[in-house]
Every structure is written in C-alpha cells, then in structure tokens.
Coordinates of C-alpha atoms in Angstrom, one line a residue:
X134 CA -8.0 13.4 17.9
X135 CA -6.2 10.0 17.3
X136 CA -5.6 9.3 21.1
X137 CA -9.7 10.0 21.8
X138 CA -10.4 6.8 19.4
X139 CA -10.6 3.2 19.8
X140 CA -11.5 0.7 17.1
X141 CA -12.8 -2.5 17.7
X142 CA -12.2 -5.0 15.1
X143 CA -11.8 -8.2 13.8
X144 CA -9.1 -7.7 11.1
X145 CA -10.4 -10.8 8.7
X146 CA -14.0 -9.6 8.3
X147 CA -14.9 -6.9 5.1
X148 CA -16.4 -4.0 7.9
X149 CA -13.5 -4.3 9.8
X150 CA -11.4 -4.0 6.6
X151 CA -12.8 -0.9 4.9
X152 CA -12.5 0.8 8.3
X153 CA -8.6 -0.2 8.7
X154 CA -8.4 1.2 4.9
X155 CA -10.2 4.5 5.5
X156 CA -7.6 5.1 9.1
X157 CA -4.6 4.0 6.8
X158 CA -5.9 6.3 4.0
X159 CA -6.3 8.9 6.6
X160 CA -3.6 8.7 9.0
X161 CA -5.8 8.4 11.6
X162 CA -4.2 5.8 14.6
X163 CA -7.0 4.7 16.8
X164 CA -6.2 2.3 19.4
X165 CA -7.2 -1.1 17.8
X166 CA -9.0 -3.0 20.1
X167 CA -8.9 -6.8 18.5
X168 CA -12.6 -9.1 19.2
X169 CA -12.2 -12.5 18.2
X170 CA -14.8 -13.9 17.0
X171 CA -13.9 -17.1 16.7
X172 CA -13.7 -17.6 20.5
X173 CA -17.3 -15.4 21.0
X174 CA -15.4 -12.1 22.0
X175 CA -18.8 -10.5 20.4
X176 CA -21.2 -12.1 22.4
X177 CA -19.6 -11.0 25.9
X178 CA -21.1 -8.5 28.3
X179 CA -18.2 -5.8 28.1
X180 CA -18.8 -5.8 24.1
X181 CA -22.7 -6.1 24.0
X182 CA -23.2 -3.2 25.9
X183 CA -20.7 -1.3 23.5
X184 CA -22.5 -2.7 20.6
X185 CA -26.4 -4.7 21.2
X186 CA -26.0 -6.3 17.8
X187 CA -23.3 -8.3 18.6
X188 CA -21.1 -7.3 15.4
X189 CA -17.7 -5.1 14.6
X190 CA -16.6 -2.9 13.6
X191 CA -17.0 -0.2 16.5
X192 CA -15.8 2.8 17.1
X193 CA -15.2 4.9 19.9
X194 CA -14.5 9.0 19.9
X195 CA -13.9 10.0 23.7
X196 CA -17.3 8.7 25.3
X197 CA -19.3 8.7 21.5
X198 CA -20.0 5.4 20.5
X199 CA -20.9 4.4 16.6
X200 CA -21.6 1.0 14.7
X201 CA -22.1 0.2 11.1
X202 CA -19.1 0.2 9.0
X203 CA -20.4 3.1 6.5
X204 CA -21.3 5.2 9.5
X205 CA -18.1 5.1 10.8
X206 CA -16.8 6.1 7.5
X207 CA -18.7 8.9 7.3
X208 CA -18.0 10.2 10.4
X209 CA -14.0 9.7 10.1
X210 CA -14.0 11.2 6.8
X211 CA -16.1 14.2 7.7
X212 CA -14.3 15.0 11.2
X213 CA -10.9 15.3 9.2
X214 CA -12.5 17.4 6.5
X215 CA -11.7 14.4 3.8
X216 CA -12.4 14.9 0.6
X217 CA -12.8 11.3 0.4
X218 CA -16.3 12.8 1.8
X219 CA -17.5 15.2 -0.7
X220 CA -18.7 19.3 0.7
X221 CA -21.3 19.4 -2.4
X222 CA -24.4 17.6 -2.0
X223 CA -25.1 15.9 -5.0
X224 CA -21.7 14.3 -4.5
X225 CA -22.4 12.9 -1.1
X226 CA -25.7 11.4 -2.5
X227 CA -23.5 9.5 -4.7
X228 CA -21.4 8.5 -2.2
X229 CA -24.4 7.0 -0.5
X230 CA -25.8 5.7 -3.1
X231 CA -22.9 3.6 -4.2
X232 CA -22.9 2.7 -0.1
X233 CA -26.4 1.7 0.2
X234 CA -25.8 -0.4 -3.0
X235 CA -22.8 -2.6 -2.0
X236 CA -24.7 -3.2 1.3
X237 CA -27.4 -5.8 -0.8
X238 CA -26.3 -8.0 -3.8
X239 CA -22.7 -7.5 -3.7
X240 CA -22.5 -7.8 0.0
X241 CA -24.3 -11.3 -0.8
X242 CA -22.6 -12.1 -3.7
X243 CA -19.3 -10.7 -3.7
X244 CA -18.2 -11.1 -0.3
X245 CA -18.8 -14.8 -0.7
X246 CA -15.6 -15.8 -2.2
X247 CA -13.6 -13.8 0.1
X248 CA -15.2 -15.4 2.8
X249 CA -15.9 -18.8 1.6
X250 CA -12.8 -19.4 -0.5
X251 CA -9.8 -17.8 2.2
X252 CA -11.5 -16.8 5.7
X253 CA -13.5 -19.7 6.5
X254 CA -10.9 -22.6 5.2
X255 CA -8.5 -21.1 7.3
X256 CA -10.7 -20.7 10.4
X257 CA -12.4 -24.2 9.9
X258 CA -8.5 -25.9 8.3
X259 CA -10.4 -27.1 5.6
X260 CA -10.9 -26.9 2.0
X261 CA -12.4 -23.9 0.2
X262 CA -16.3 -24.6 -0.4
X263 CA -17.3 -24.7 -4.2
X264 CA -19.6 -22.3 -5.1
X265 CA -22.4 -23.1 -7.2
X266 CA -23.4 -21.9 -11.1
X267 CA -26.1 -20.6 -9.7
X268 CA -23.8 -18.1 -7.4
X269 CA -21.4 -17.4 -10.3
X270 CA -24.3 -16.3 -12.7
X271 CA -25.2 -13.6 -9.9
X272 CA -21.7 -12.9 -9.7
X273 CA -21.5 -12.2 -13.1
X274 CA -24.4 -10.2 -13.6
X275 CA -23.4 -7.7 -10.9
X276 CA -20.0 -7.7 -11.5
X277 CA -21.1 -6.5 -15.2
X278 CA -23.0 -3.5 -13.5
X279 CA -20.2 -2.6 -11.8
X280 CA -17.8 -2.7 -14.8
X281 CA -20.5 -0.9 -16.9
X282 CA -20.7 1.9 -13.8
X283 CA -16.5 2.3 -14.0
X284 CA -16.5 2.9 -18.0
X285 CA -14.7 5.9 -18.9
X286 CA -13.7 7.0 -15.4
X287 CA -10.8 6.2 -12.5
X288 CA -13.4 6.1 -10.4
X289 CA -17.1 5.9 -9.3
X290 CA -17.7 9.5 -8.9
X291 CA -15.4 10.5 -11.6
X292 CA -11.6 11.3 -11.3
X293 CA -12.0 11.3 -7.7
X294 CA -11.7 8.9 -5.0
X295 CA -14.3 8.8 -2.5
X296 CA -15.6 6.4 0.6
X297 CA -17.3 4.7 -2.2
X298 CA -14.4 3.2 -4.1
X299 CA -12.8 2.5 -0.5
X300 CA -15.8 0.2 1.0
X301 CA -16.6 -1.4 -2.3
X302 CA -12.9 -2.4 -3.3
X303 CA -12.7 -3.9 0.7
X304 CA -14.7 -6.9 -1.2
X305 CA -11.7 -7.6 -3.3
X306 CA -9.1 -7.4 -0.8
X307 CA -8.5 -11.1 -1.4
X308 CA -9.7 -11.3 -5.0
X309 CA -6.9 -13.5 -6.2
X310 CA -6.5 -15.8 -3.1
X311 CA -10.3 -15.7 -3.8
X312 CA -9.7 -16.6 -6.9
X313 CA -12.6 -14.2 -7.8
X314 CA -13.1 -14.6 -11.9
X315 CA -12.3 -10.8 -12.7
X316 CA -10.6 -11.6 -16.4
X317 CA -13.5 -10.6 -18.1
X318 CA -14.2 -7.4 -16.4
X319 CA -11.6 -4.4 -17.7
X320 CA -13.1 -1.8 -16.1
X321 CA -12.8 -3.2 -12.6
X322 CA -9.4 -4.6 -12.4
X323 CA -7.6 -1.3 -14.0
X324 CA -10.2 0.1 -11.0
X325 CA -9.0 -2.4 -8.6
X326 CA -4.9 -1.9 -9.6
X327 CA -5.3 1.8 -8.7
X328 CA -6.1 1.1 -5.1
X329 CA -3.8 -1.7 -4.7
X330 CA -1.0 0.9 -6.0
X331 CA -1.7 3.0 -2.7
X332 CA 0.3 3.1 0.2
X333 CA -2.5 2.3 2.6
X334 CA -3.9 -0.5 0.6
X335 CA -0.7 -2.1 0.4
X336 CA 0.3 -1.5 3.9
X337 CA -3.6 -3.0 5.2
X338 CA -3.0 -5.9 2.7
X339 CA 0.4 -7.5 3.8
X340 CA -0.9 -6.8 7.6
X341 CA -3.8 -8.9 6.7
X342 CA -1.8 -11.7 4.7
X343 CA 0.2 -11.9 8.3
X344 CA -2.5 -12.4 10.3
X345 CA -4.0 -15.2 7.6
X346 CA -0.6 -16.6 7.5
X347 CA -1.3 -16.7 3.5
X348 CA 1.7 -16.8 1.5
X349 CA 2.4 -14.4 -1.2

C-alpha cells in the first residue's frame, strides 16, 4: 500500500502535522512530497490541479486524490483497519464530533499560539506577536471545555485512542515553545503527556524541531 501513496505537505502547518502523526502512528511511509509555501509552491499549476483550494495537506492513493486533513485521516485509518477508527457507529460519530469541533473555535483559538508565537517569527525572523486579553479569555473558556470533556478518562472516547485525540493534540505540538498557558488545566496536560510519551509523537516532534531549527 505504502509505495501507492504520496503526501503532500508542508511540515510546519497543524494539517500537515496530524497527517505526519496518523502515518507515524500507523507505519504507513508515503512518499512525502514537500510544498513550500513560503515561496507560493501552493499556488502553482502542477499543485492547483491536484488540489483547486490551494491548501495541504494532500494525499494521493495510486490515481485517488483526497484533501482536507480529517478526510485523509479517515481514510488512512479505515484502509489499515485502525482502531484508531472505531467499527461501531456510535463510536465513529464521536470521532466526528470531536473532528468537526476542533475545526471552529479551537482551530481559531488554539492554533493561534502555535502559529503566531513559533511558525510565523521564524518565517518572518521576528518577534512573537502578543496576543490580546481578549484572545486569552477565548482561550480560556475553550480550553476549560476541553479539560471538563477529559475528566475521568485517558482519553476523549474513553480508554481508547482515536483520530480524535491525534488531530486535536496536533494543536499542541508546540505548546511550550508556544508558551500556551496550560498550568491551570490538569486534565489536558496529563492528556497531552500521554501522547508525547509515544513513539510516533516523539519521532514527528524532534523532526519538526529540525526543520524549525528550535533548540530543545
């Protein structure tokens, strides 16, 4: 299956990221296939016609073409019969659920400080942006639902980990170059230290630091 796939990806952006997890998670080695967007690799032609909107992550399975990063996990997940993609149905409405919900507010909110705070300083060399109150009271306020959602369980859907717990925890990849204000919040960093005691996470993390050229 792996030689049939092709990945294209910018490694710095949270879709790409969730993607990388889910192949490292799985094992899966698709031939990475590297857009910069810095130097408007996404607005050529050749990528365009692959993808009309312009954006990564894409993925390719022999002449099948997907976009949207929660598609794509789907599809992996099922094709590999994953159990990070529930069989029972009530299950995979979770799954979706907790999908369809990162792609608003936290999207918004939470990818901010990734992006604002490490990507775009490093992109721009220049100092992190300071985000408003106004920003860190919507922080707060979701980041409480999402600690409130994690009490009494390892996970979101339980004991188990899912695609959900994958694309959500892409947002806090960088949480402490971030410096994303997580103290408060119990739930979600004992949540957050069981993925970044996995293999894959670890392994996608330090490749990532090497690309940012971010000391740690």
């Amino acid at each position: 299956m792996n030689s049939n796939l092709a990945l294209y990806y910018n490694p710095i952006t949270v879709n790409s990221i969730k993607v990388i997890l889910l192949c490292k998670a799985l094992k899966i080695e698709p031939a990475y296939k590297l857009i910069q967007l810095q130097k408007g690799e996404h607005k050529s032609d050749s990528f365009l016609q692959l993808n009309p909107d312009g954006k990564v992550p894409v993925l390719i399975d022999d002449r099948y073409v997907l976009n949207e990063s929660a598609a794509i996990l789907q599809y992996l997940a099922h094709k590999v019969k994953s159990s990070l993609w529930p069989n029972e149905i009530k299950q995979q409405a979770q799954v979706l659920k907790w999908l369809f919900w990162q792609g608003n507010d936290w999207n918004k909110t939470v990818g901010t400080y990734p992006h604002q705070q490490v990507v775009l300083p490093l992109w721009r060399n220049s100092p992190p942006e300071v985000l408003s109150a106004q920003h860190r009271e919507k922080f707060d306020k979701i980041m409480s639902t999402f600690d409130q959602a994690l009490t009494g369980k390892e996970y979101l859907l339980g004991d188990h980990l899912t695609l959900a717990d994958i694309s959500i925890g892409s947002y806090l990849m960088f949480a402490d170059e971030a410096k994303m204000p997580l103290k408060q919040y119990r739930n979600v960093r004992a949540w957050l230290e069981k993925l970044r005691a996995t293999s894959w996470w670890q392994e996608t993390y330090h490749q990532l630091l090497n690309i940012l050229n971010i000391n740690n």
